[in-house]
Amino acid sequence: MAQVRKKEAEASEPCPSRAAAAESPGGRELAGSPRLGRAVKFLLPHTTIEAPPPQEEERQFYRRLEQVLGPTQGRFEELFRAQGWADVTEDKSLRKWLVREGHGEASRPQAGQEVTLKLLGVLEDGTLVEKDPKLTFILEQGDVIQALELGVQSMQLGEVSFLLTSFLYAYGHLGRDPDIPSDASLLYEVTLLQIRDSPDLGLLPPSGRISLSKQKRERGNFHFQREEYQQAMHAYQLALRILDSPGAAPPDPEEEEELQEHQVKCLNNCAAAQLKLQRFAEVLASCNAVLHIDPHNVKALYRKGKLLAEWGEDQEAMNVLKRALQLEPSTKAIHAELSKLARRQRGQPERPAPTAMDQPRLQDEPVQPAVGHSAWTDPGGP
């Protein structure tokens, strides 16, 4: 097929994922779904590019989905009141439709066990937004949305069920950019493939602990960016426990250096979440833990110095901030804090604080929107 220059295309090209997800086998479509295929209009000449057909697995999924939806024609509001669904939660915001029974009551997973799922999930208009043939996580560690945490604990090994969840147990008021809008209900088909005891961290090599810890830290960053600071702190603390698990084989010098690098990232991120929660004593403990590993960490020095200044420990705060300034002499935020301390000691009024753009930021830290939760200004995300 001839290539057409992008600049000739109109900007209103439909999303291919919505188009591919819309077909409903059996000759009719889910209510509100776009038609299969996408037409892209050009100025000259007029050209139509057909989207590839959905994979057979998705075709079968949409057949089963159509059977479950029945006469509601895809309206989730009716499914939340429909007969035949079991309520997983008392508020009826998470419901389950059994497709295939599992291996019996004794095969239900328990908190702390590791499970593997096959997962497909759609929005009300039929758009496929979740697909994972082997989603693996440990129950009750906050690695996935609550709908999956709670729904899976109601299932048996080998069971196949549809889980219908409101936004309360999914992605909340914020949604998930770019594919899940705010306040969106979701309908999942879940197959519980495997249940295992969680891995013994003491038996994991350093590379395995680093990989597992990184997953937890990234989950924490996801929560931090959504301003879910309690969940973020919990994820960072889990990441730290994985890195520092007792009984693990001692690492070689190179592995030890990598472990410490990840510990510093987790501790700094934890301090940022603790600041948002106004848990200032814990912030100081996190900063001290960072400085025990890396005495030249500017982020920890800045936070510690600023916190000490807020507590009136002016001389100690001055010493800490001067150490930070020696390491990063061009950072305006450190200059501003030192100037504020000096003016306070002379009895002069304070000047306005520097903007967030002037604040030191640790590399690899997630950017988060500036939202003030206390008088103590966070120097810029975890």
Short mmCIF file of C-alpha atoms in Angstrom, two decimals:
data_model
loop_
_atom_site.label_atom_id
_atom_site.label_comp_id
_atom_site.label_asym_id
_atom_site.label_seq_id
_atom_site.Cartn_x
_atom_site.Cartn_y
_atom_site.Cartn_z
CA MET A 1 0.00 0.00 0.00
CA ALA A 2 1.40 3.38 -0.95
CA GLN A 3 2.68 5.53 1.88
CA VAL A 4 0.90 8.87 2.40
CA ARG A 5 2.67 11.77 4.07
CA LYS A 6 1.46 12.46 7.60
CA LYS A 7 1.00 16.17 7.03
CA GLU A 8 -1.82 15.42 4.60
CA ALA A 9 -3.83 13.52 7.20
CA GLU A 10 -6.62 15.08 9.20
CA ALA A 11 -6.16 15.24 12.96
CA SER A 12 -9.37 13.37 13.74
CA GLU A 13 -8.05 9.85 13.16
CA PRO A 14 -9.94 7.42 15.43
CA CYS A 15 -8.03 5.45 18.04
CA PRO A 16 -7.13 2.04 16.54
CA SER A 17 -7.52 0.23 19.86
CA ARG A 18 -11.15 1.34 20.12
CA ALA A 19 -11.80 0.29 16.57
CA ALA A 20 -10.23 -3.11 17.01
CA ALA A 21 -12.04 -3.74 20.28
CA ALA A 22 -15.45 -2.79 19.00
CA GLU A 23 -16.38 -5.81 16.90
CA SER A 24 -18.77 -8.19 18.60
CA PRO A 25 -18.79 -11.65 16.97
CA GLY A 26 -22.19 -12.96 16.18
CA GLY A 27 -23.30 -10.21 13.83
CA ARG A 28 -24.06 -7.31 16.20
CA GLU A 29 -22.08 -4.73 18.13
CA LEU A 30 -21.91 -3.75 21.78
CA ALA A 31 -23.96 -0.65 22.47
CA GLY A 32 -22.02 2.52 21.92
CA SER A 33 -19.06 0.75 20.29
CA PRO A 34 -17.37 2.13 17.18
CA ARG A 35 -17.50 -0.02 14.06
CA LEU A 36 -14.72 -2.42 13.10
CA GLY A 37 -12.13 -0.80 10.83
CA ARG A 38 -11.02 2.82 10.74
CA ALA A 39 -11.34 5.23 7.89
CA VAL A 40 -8.60 7.83 7.54
CA LYS A 41 -9.41 10.75 5.24
CA PHE A 42 -6.80 12.57 3.22
CA LEU A 43 -7.04 15.74 1.23
CA LEU A 44 -6.14 14.17 -2.10
CA PRO A 45 -6.75 11.41 -2.95
CA HIS A 46 -9.38 9.92 -0.62
CA THR A 47 -7.95 6.71 0.86
CA THR A 48 -9.30 4.10 3.26
CA ILE A 49 -6.97 1.99 5.41
CA GLU A 50 -8.59 -1.06 6.98
CA ALA A 51 -7.59 -1.94 10.55
CA PRO A 52 -6.41 -5.52 11.13
CA PRO A 53 -9.08 -7.86 12.53
CA PRO A 54 -9.03 -8.57 16.28
CA GLN A 55 -7.07 -11.59 17.42
CA GLU A 56 -9.07 -14.78 17.80
CA GLU A 57 -8.65 -14.67 21.58
CA GLU A 58 -10.30 -11.26 21.65
CA ARG A 59 -13.08 -12.47 19.34
CA GLN A 60 -13.89 -15.28 21.77
CA PHE A 61 -13.74 -12.84 24.69
CA TYR A 62 -16.28 -10.54 23.02
CA ARG A 63 -18.57 -13.51 22.36
CA ARG A 64 -18.52 -14.40 26.05
CA LEU A 65 -18.92 -10.75 26.98
CA GLU A 66 -21.98 -10.43 24.75
CA GLN A 67 -23.58 -13.43 26.49
CA VAL A 68 -22.95 -11.93 29.92
CA LEU A 69 -24.26 -8.51 28.94
CA GLY A 70 -27.44 -10.03 27.54
CA PRO A 71 -30.34 -7.59 27.12
CA THR A 72 -28.51 -4.73 28.87
CA GLN A 73 -26.66 -4.09 25.60
CA GLY A 74 -23.51 -3.10 27.47
CA ARG A 75 -25.04 -0.69 30.02
CA PHE A 76 -23.08 -1.32 33.21
CA GLU A 77 -25.60 0.59 35.31
CA GLU A 78 -28.11 -2.18 34.71
CA LEU A 79 -25.56 -4.89 35.48
CA PHE A 80 -24.98 -3.41 38.93
CA ARG A 81 -28.66 -4.21 39.65
CA ALA A 82 -29.02 -7.40 37.57
CA GLN A 83 -29.90 -10.83 38.93
CA GLY A 84 -27.35 -13.65 38.80
CA TRP A 85 -24.41 -11.57 39.96
CA ALA A 86 -22.76 -12.16 43.36
CA ASP A 87 -21.72 -9.13 45.41
CA VAL A 88 -18.06 -9.21 46.38
CA THR A 89 -18.44 -6.04 48.49
CA GLU A 90 -21.37 -4.95 50.63
CA ASP A 91 -21.80 -1.68 48.75
CA LYS A 92 -22.56 -3.64 45.53
CA SER A 93 -19.84 -1.71 43.71
CA LEU A 94 -17.88 -4.89 42.94
CA ARG A 95 -19.81 -7.86 41.54
CA LYS A 96 -18.93 -11.27 40.11
CA TRP A 97 -20.49 -13.49 37.43
CA LEU A 98 -19.24 -17.08 37.56
CA VAL A 99 -18.37 -18.50 34.13
CA ARG A 100 -16.56 -21.71 35.12
CA GLU A 101 -16.09 -23.19 38.57
CA GLY A 102 -12.63 -23.87 39.95
CA HIS A 103 -11.05 -26.68 41.97
CA GLY A 104 -13.06 -26.22 45.16
CA GLU A 105 -13.16 -24.08 48.28
CA ALA A 106 -9.79 -25.36 49.51
CA SER A 107 -8.09 -23.87 46.44
CA ARG A 108 -8.91 -20.22 47.22
CA PRO A 109 -5.80 -18.01 47.51
CA GLN A 110 -4.85 -16.51 50.86
CA ALA A 111 -3.40 -13.11 51.74
CA GLY A 112 0.33 -13.03 51.12
CA GLN A 113 0.26 -15.68 48.41
CA GLU A 114 1.36 -15.00 44.86
CA VAL A 115 -1.25 -15.43 42.13
CA THR A 116 -1.14 -15.42 38.34
CA LEU A 117 -4.18 -14.32 36.32
CA LYS A 118 -5.25 -14.16 32.73
CA LEU A 119 -6.99 -10.81 32.40
CA LEU A 120 -9.03 -8.87 29.86
CA GLY A 121 -10.94 -5.70 30.74
CA VAL A 122 -13.25 -3.32 28.88
CA LEU A 123 -14.91 0.03 29.39
CA GLU A 124 -18.66 0.42 29.03
CA ASP A 125 -18.32 1.29 25.33
CA GLY A 126 -16.51 -1.99 24.66
CA THR A 127 -12.99 -0.55 24.43
CA LEU A 128 -10.39 -3.09 25.50
CA VAL A 129 -8.14 -1.31 28.02
CA GLU A 130 -6.58 -4.19 29.98
CA LYS A 131 -5.03 -7.35 28.57
CA ASP A 132 -2.46 -9.51 30.34
CA PRO A 133 -2.03 -13.26 29.74
CA LYS A 134 0.01 -13.72 32.96
CA LEU A 135 -0.50 -10.95 35.48
CA THR A 136 1.39 -11.97 38.64
CA PHE A 137 1.20 -10.22 42.01
CA ILE A 138 1.16 -10.90 45.75
CA LEU A 139 -2.21 -10.48 47.41
CA GLU A 140 -2.69 -7.54 49.77
CA GLN A 141 0.50 -5.72 48.85
CA GLY A 142 -1.24 -3.03 46.81
CA ASP A 143 0.27 -4.04 43.47
CA VAL A 144 -3.06 -3.91 41.60
CA ILE A 145 -6.42 -2.18 41.86
CA GLN A 146 -8.74 -3.25 44.67
CA ALA A 147 -11.19 -4.88 42.27
CA LEU A 148 -8.58 -7.50 41.41
CA GLU A 149 -7.29 -7.85 44.98
CA LEU A 150 -10.78 -8.49 46.38
CA GLY A 151 -12.19 -10.33 43.39
CA VAL A 152 -9.36 -12.86 43.19
CA GLN A 153 -9.67 -13.69 46.88
CA SER A 154 -13.26 -14.79 46.17
CA MET A 155 -12.14 -17.16 43.38
CA GLN A 156 -10.92 -20.75 43.23
CA LEU A 157 -7.92 -22.04 41.32
CA GLY A 158 -8.93 -22.55 37.69
CA GLU A 159 -12.08 -20.44 38.04
CA VAL A 160 -13.17 -18.07 35.28
CA SER A 161 -15.34 -15.13 36.30
CA PHE A 162 -16.40 -11.70 35.13
CA LEU A 163 -15.73 -8.91 37.64
CA LEU A 164 -17.77 -5.72 37.32
CA THR A 165 -16.33 -2.81 39.28
CA SER A 166 -17.26 0.82 39.74
CA PHE A 167 -14.56 3.49 39.79
CA LEU A 168 -14.37 3.07 43.59
CA TYR A 169 -12.43 -0.19 43.26
CA ALA A 170 -10.75 0.65 39.96
CA TYR A 171 -8.99 3.90 38.97
CA GLY A 172 -11.10 6.34 40.94
CA HIS A 173 -11.92 9.91 40.04
CA LEU A 174 -8.61 10.39 38.23
CA GLY A 175 -8.84 7.45 35.83
CA ARG A 176 -5.65 6.32 34.12
CA ASP A 177 -4.09 8.29 31.34
CA PRO A 178 -4.52 7.91 28.45
CA ASP A 179 -7.06 5.11 28.14
CA ILE A 180 -9.31 5.03 31.24
CA PRO A 181 -11.41 8.16 31.88
CA SER A 182 -12.35 9.52 35.29
CA ASP A 183 -15.06 7.73 37.30
CA ALA A 184 -14.98 4.79 34.85
CA SER A 185 -16.56 1.42 35.61
CA LEU A 186 -14.78 -1.63 34.19
CA LEU A 187 -15.74 -5.19 33.34
CA TYR A 188 -12.99 -7.83 33.59
CA GLU A 189 -12.81 -11.45 32.61
CA VAL A 190 -10.42 -13.12 35.04
CA THR A 191 -8.97 -16.65 34.96
CA LEU A 192 -7.09 -17.71 38.10
CA LEU A 193 -4.20 -19.69 36.62
CA GLN A 194 -1.81 -20.27 39.50
CA ILE A 195 -1.43 -19.90 43.28
CA ARG A 196 1.96 -20.10 44.96
CA ASP A 197 3.50 -19.13 48.26
CA SER A 198 5.24 -15.77 47.98
CA PRO A 199 8.95 -16.02 47.16
CA ASP A 200 11.41 -16.42 50.04
CA LEU A 201 13.32 -13.15 49.86
CA GLY A 202 16.26 -14.71 51.66
CA LEU A 203 16.73 -17.12 48.75
CA LEU A 204 16.53 -14.47 46.04
CA PRO A 205 19.82 -13.28 44.54
CA PRO A 206 20.51 -9.53 44.71
CA SER A 207 19.39 -9.06 41.10
CA GLY A 208 16.03 -10.70 41.92
CA ARG A 209 15.52 -8.52 44.99
CA ILE A 210 16.39 -5.39 43.02
CA SER A 211 13.93 -6.29 40.26
CA LEU A 212 11.12 -7.00 42.75
CA SER A 213 11.89 -3.86 44.74
CA LYS A 214 11.86 -1.74 41.60
CA GLN A 215 8.33 -2.95 40.81
CA LYS A 216 7.17 -1.83 44.25
CA ARG A 217 8.91 1.54 43.92
CA GLU A 218 7.33 2.16 40.52
CA ARG A 219 3.95 1.34 42.01
CA GLY A 220 4.69 3.88 44.71
CA ASN A 221 5.52 6.49 42.07
CA PHE A 222 2.19 5.75 40.39
CA HIS A 223 0.36 6.47 43.68
CA PHE A 224 2.48 9.54 44.44
CA GLN A 225 1.65 11.15 41.10
CA ARG A 226 -2.03 10.55 41.89
CA GLU A 227 -1.54 12.22 45.31
CA GLU A 228 -2.30 8.91 47.06
CA TYR A 229 0.51 9.43 49.51
CA GLN A 230 -0.37 6.74 52.06
CA GLN A 231 -0.35 4.04 49.37
CA ALA A 232 2.85 5.49 47.93
CA MET A 233 4.63 5.34 51.29
CA HIS A 234 3.45 1.76 51.82
CA ALA A 235 4.86 0.74 48.42
CA TYR A 236 8.21 2.42 49.10
CA GLN A 237 8.48 0.72 52.50
CA LEU A 238 7.78 -2.67 50.90
CA ALA A 239 10.50 -1.94 48.34
CA LEU A 240 12.96 -1.20 51.15
CA ARG A 241 12.11 -4.40 53.03
CA ILE A 242 12.77 -6.43 49.89
CA LEU A 243 16.20 -4.85 49.41
CA ASP A 244 17.16 -5.32 53.06
CA SER A 245 15.69 -8.77 53.65
CA PRO A 246 17.38 -10.67 56.51
CA GLY A 247 19.01 -14.00 55.76
CA ALA A 248 19.87 -13.14 52.18
CA ALA A 249 23.23 -14.22 50.81
CA PRO A 250 25.81 -11.45 51.15
CA PRO A 251 26.25 -9.56 47.88
CA ASP A 252 29.56 -8.99 46.14
CA PRO A 253 30.92 -5.38 46.08
CA GLU A 254 29.27 -4.52 42.76
CA GLU A 255 25.91 -5.92 43.88
CA GLU A 256 26.21 -4.11 47.22
CA GLU A 257 26.70 -0.81 45.41
CA GLU A 258 23.61 -1.41 43.26
CA LEU A 259 21.52 -2.41 46.29
CA GLN A 260 22.54 0.78 48.09
CA GLU A 261 21.69 2.89 45.05
CA HIS A 262 18.15 1.49 45.05
CA GLN A 263 17.87 1.90 48.83
CA VAL A 264 18.70 5.60 48.47
CA LYS A 265 16.01 6.04 45.83
CA CYS A 266 13.40 4.29 47.97
CA LEU A 267 14.32 6.24 51.10
CA ASN A 268 14.21 9.59 49.31
CA ASN A 269 10.86 8.71 47.76
CA CYS A 270 9.59 7.58 51.15
CA ALA A 271 10.66 10.93 52.66
CA ALA A 272 8.70 12.79 49.98
CA ALA A 273 5.54 10.81 50.75
CA GLN A 274 6.04 11.28 54.49
CA LEU A 275 6.33 15.03 53.95
CA LYS A 276 2.96 15.09 52.19
CA LEU A 277 1.52 13.17 55.14
CA GLN A 278 3.18 15.61 57.60
CA ARG A 279 5.03 12.77 59.34
CA PHE A 280 8.06 14.94 59.97
CA ALA A 281 9.92 12.73 62.46
CA GLU A 282 9.77 9.93 59.89
CA VAL A 283 11.03 12.31 57.21
CA LEU A 284 14.09 13.06 59.32
CA ALA A 285 14.67 9.33 59.92
CA SER A 286 14.47 8.64 56.18
CA CYS A 287 16.90 11.47 55.39
CA ASN A 288 19.35 10.22 58.03
CA ALA A 289 19.14 6.71 56.55
CA VAL A 290 19.98 8.12 53.13
CA LEU A 291 22.93 10.07 54.50
CA HIS A 292 24.21 6.98 56.31
CA ILE A 293 24.50 5.30 52.90
CA ASP A 294 25.40 8.39 50.87
CA PRO A 295 26.68 11.34 52.95
CA HIS A 296 26.77 13.52 49.82
CA ASN A 297 23.12 13.10 48.82
CA VAL A 298 21.95 16.65 48.15
CA LYS A 299 18.25 15.81 48.23
CA ALA A 300 18.46 14.34 51.73
CA LEU A 301 20.70 17.16 52.95
CA TYR A 302 18.31 19.80 51.64
CA ARG A 303 15.24 18.15 53.19
CA LYS A 304 16.99 17.60 56.51
CA GLY A 305 18.30 21.16 56.66
CA LYS A 306 14.94 22.67 55.77
CA LEU A 307 13.14 20.51 58.34
CA LEU A 308 15.65 21.41 61.08
CA ALA A 309 15.15 25.08 60.23
CA GLU A 310 11.39 24.68 60.61
CA TRP A 311 12.00 23.16 64.05
CA GLY A 312 14.17 26.11 65.08
CA GLU A 313 17.45 24.15 65.06
CA ASP A 314 19.08 27.00 63.16
CA GLN A 315 22.76 26.23 63.68
CA GLU A 316 22.45 22.54 62.79
CA ALA A 317 20.25 23.45 59.83
CA MET A 318 22.88 25.95 58.66
CA ASN A 319 25.62 23.31 58.83
CA VAL A 320 23.58 20.77 56.87
CA LEU A 321 22.54 23.25 54.18
CA LYS A 322 26.12 24.49 53.77
CA ARG A 323 27.19 20.90 53.07
CA ALA A 324 24.47 20.71 50.42
CA LEU A 325 25.61 24.02 48.91
CA GLN A 326 29.20 22.80 48.63
CA LEU A 327 27.96 19.87 46.57
CA GLU A 328 25.58 21.90 44.39
CA PRO A 329 26.67 25.56 44.55
CA SER A 330 24.32 26.65 41.75
CA THR A 331 21.07 25.40 43.34
CA LYS A 332 18.93 28.45 44.11
CA ALA A 333 16.74 26.66 46.67
CA ILE A 334 19.71 25.97 48.93
CA HIS A 335 20.87 29.58 48.67
CA ALA A 336 17.35 30.72 49.53
CA GLU A 337 17.15 28.55 52.66
CA LEU A 338 20.54 29.74 53.89
CA SER A 339 19.59 33.37 53.25
CA LYS A 340 16.32 32.87 55.12
CA LEU A 341 18.20 31.44 58.10
CA ALA A 342 20.68 34.32 58.08
CA ARG A 343 17.90 36.93 57.94
CA ARG A 344 16.05 35.22 60.75
CA GLN A 345 19.17 35.28 62.93
CA ARG A 346 19.47 39.03 62.22
CA GLY A 347 15.76 39.54 62.95
CA GLN A 348 14.91 40.54 59.37
CA PRO A 349 11.65 39.55 57.60
CA GLU A 350 11.66 36.52 55.31
CA ARG A 351 11.43 36.78 51.52
CA PRO A 352 9.07 34.71 49.33
CA ALA A 353 10.14 31.09 48.86
CA PRO A 354 11.66 30.05 45.50
CA THR A 355 9.47 28.41 42.89
CA ALA A 356 9.34 24.65 42.35
CA MET A 357 11.55 25.08 39.26
CA ASP A 358 14.41 26.18 41.55
CA GLN A 359 14.15 23.16 43.84
CA PRO A 360 16.71 20.32 43.67
CA ARG A 361 15.26 17.13 42.21
CA LEU A 362 16.67 13.65 42.55
CA GLN A 363 17.29 11.90 39.24
CA ASP A 364 14.72 9.21 38.42
CA GLU A 365 12.06 10.85 40.60
CA PRO A 366 8.48 11.11 39.32
CA VAL A 367 7.22 14.61 38.68
CA GLN A 368 4.10 15.38 40.69
CA PRO A 369 1.65 18.29 40.63
CA ALA A 370 2.33 21.03 43.15
CA VAL A 371 -0.29 20.63 45.86
CA GLY A 372 0.31 22.15 49.28
CA HIS A 373 -0.55 19.84 52.16
CA SER A 374 1.42 21.66 54.86
CA ALA A 375 3.37 24.79 55.58
CA TRP A 376 6.53 22.76 55.00
CA THR A 377 7.14 22.93 51.24
CA ASP A 378 8.25 19.66 49.67
CA PRO A 379 11.29 20.26 47.47
CA GLY A 380 9.78 18.51 44.50
CA GLY A 381 8.40 14.99 44.50
CA PRO A 382 9.87 11.66 45.57
#
